[in-house]
mmCIF file of C-alpha atoms in Angstrom:
data_model
loop_
_atom_site.group_PDB
_atom_site.id
_atom_site.type_symbol
_atom_site.label_atom_id
_atom_site.label_comp_id
_atom_site.label_asym_id
_atom_site.label_seq_id
_atom_site.Cartn_x
_atom_site.Cartn_y
_atom_site.Cartn_z
ATOM 1 C CA UNK A 1 11.824 128.006 -120.184
ATOM 2 C CA UNK A 2 10.516 131.481 -120.849
ATOM 3 C CA UNK A 3 7.574 132.010 -123.135
ATOM 4 C CA UNK A 4 5.019 134.592 -124.126
ATOM 5 C CA UNK A 5 2.995 133.870 -120.979
ATOM 6 C CA UNK A 6 5.948 134.929 -118.812
ATOM 7 C CA UNK A 7 5.651 138.446 -120.227
ATOM 8 C CA UNK A 8 2.304 139.635 -118.815
ATOM 9 C CA UNK A 9 2.525 143.181 -120.186
ATOM 10 C CA UNK A 10 3.090 141.989 -123.743
ATOM 11 C CA UNK A 11 0.516 139.213 -123.499
ATOM 12 C CA UNK A 12 -2.095 141.432 -121.821
ATOM 13 C CA UNK A 13 -2.124 143.623 -124.927
ATOM 14 C CA UNK A 14 -2.728 140.642 -127.226
ATOM 15 C CA UNK A 15 -6.260 140.336 -128.672
ATOM 16 C CA UNK A 16 -6.710 136.808 -127.288
ATOM 17 C CA UNK A 17 -5.643 137.678 -123.737
ATOM 18 C CA UNK A 18 -9.171 138.225 -122.435
ATOM 19 C CA UNK A 19 -9.853 134.496 -122.207
ATOM 20 C CA UNK A 20 -6.630 133.816 -120.329
ATOM 21 C CA UNK A 21 -6.339 136.657 -117.840
ATOM 22 C CA UNK A 22 -8.064 137.033 -114.540
ATOM 23 C CA UNK A 23 -7.666 136.225 -110.884
ATOM 24 C CA UNK A 24 -7.038 132.537 -111.499
ATOM 25 C CA UNK A 25 -4.634 132.881 -114.430
ATOM 26 C CA UNK A 26 -1.548 132.697 -112.194
ATOM 27 C CA UNK A 27 -2.802 129.418 -110.716
ATOM 28 C CA UNK A 28 -3.394 127.995 -114.210
ATOM 29 C CA UNK A 29 0.074 129.019 -115.358
ATOM 30 C CA UNK A 30 1.626 127.590 -112.185
ATOM 31 C CA UNK A 31 -0.123 124.246 -112.741
ATOM 32 C CA UNK A 32 1.109 124.131 -116.336
ATOM 33 C CA UNK A 33 4.673 124.964 -115.284
ATOM 34 C CA UNK A 34 4.604 122.377 -112.485
ATOM 35 C CA UNK A 35 3.294 119.522 -114.628
ATOM 36 C CA UNK A 36 5.624 120.492 -117.502
ATOM 37 C CA UNK A 37 8.602 120.248 -115.151
ATOM 38 C CA UNK A 38 7.418 116.832 -113.920
ATOM 39 C CA UNK A 39 7.021 115.601 -117.503
ATOM 40 C CA UNK A 40 10.348 117.077 -118.616
ATOM 41 C CA UNK A 41 8.804 119.193 -121.360
ATOM 42 C CA UNK A 42 8.231 122.870 -122.051
ATOM 43 C CA UNK A 43 4.928 124.501 -121.085
ATOM 44 C CA UNK A 44 4.033 124.811 -124.777
ATOM 45 C CA UNK A 45 4.675 121.108 -125.326
ATOM 46 C CA UNK A 46 2.630 120.272 -122.240
ATOM 47 C CA UNK A 47 -0.403 122.264 -123.335
ATOM 48 C CA UNK A 48 -0.316 120.659 -126.769
ATOM 49 C CA UNK A 49 0.004 117.207 -125.157
ATOM 50 C CA UNK A 50 -2.887 118.016 -122.783
ATOM 51 C CA UNK A 51 -5.059 118.949 -125.761
ATOM 52 C CA UNK A 52 -4.126 115.710 -127.513
ATOM 53 C CA UNK A 53 -5.222 113.765 -124.411
ATOM 54 C CA UNK A 54 -8.755 115.209 -124.528
ATOM 55 C CA UNK A 55 -11.425 112.680 -125.427
ATOM 56 C CA UNK A 56 -14.699 114.473 -124.731
ATOM 57 C CA UNK A 57 -15.003 116.600 -126.637
ATOM 58 C CA UNK A 58 -12.272 115.341 -128.914
ATOM 59 C CA UNK A 59 -9.833 118.131 -129.711
ATOM 60 C CA UNK A 60 -7.648 118.476 -132.752
ATOM 61 C CA UNK A 61 -5.191 121.253 -131.939
ATOM 62 C CA UNK A 62 -3.978 123.350 -134.815
ATOM 63 C CA UNK A 63 -0.459 124.694 -134.617
ATOM 64 C CA UNK A 64 1.069 127.429 -136.715
ATOM 65 C CA UNK A 65 4.828 127.353 -136.458
ATOM 66 C CA UNK A 66 6.529 130.088 -138.449
ATOM 67 C CA UNK A 67 9.920 128.419 -138.537
ATOM 68 C CA UNK A 68 11.252 124.869 -138.752
ATOM 69 C CA UNK A 69 12.714 125.358 -135.248
ATOM 70 C CA UNK A 70 9.260 126.123 -133.826
ATOM 71 C CA UNK A 71 7.887 122.955 -135.405
ATOM 72 C CA UNK A 72 10.792 120.902 -134.054
ATOM 73 C CA UNK A 73 10.111 122.346 -130.596
ATOM 74 C CA UNK A 74 6.451 121.264 -130.701
ATOM 75 C CA UNK A 75 6.861 117.757 -132.121
ATOM 76 C CA UNK A 76 7.981 116.166 -128.820
ATOM 77 C CA UNK A 77 4.471 116.886 -127.494
ATOM 78 C CA UNK A 78 3.253 113.968 -129.604
ATOM 79 C CA UNK A 79 5.165 111.555 -127.354
ATOM 80 C CA UNK A 80 4.179 113.017 -123.976
ATOM 81 C CA UNK A 81 2.193 110.596 -121.833
ATOM 82 C CA UNK A 82 0.363 112.347 -119.015
ATOM 83 C CA UNK A 83 -0.863 110.438 -115.991
ATOM 84 C CA UNK A 84 -4.471 110.535 -114.902
ATOM 85 C CA UNK A 85 -3.423 112.576 -111.882
ATOM 86 C CA UNK A 86 -1.627 115.138 -114.052
ATOM 87 C CA UNK A 87 -4.639 115.433 -116.365
ATOM 88 C CA UNK A 88 -6.907 115.936 -113.366
ATOM 89 C CA UNK A 89 -4.651 118.697 -112.009
ATOM 90 C CA UNK A 90 -4.572 120.482 -115.353
ATOM 91 C CA UNK A 91 -8.335 120.152 -115.765
ATOM 92 C CA UNK A 92 -8.944 121.444 -112.236
ATOM 93 C CA UNK A 93 -6.683 124.415 -112.877
ATOM 94 C CA UNK A 94 -8.647 125.268 -115.997
ATOM 95 C CA UNK A 95 -5.539 124.879 -118.152
#
């Protein structure tokens, strides 16, 4: 599934891009795409699920859907169960 992160030129101009661009950004995005495919979810759902799995420090992700469809697309992240190995891979990639 395509997303904002698949459009580097558009994303690179975004004010928040500085924290997510660099020599290792492609590896991070590849790890997210790989684990998302394994889990059968979109990359956005995976990242939200990964945040919900964090225990130290505990993270409470805030989402800001602009449409009901965006909210419906994110809700499946609440049911994603990531394995310890998947969490380790995402952590190691700096996702």
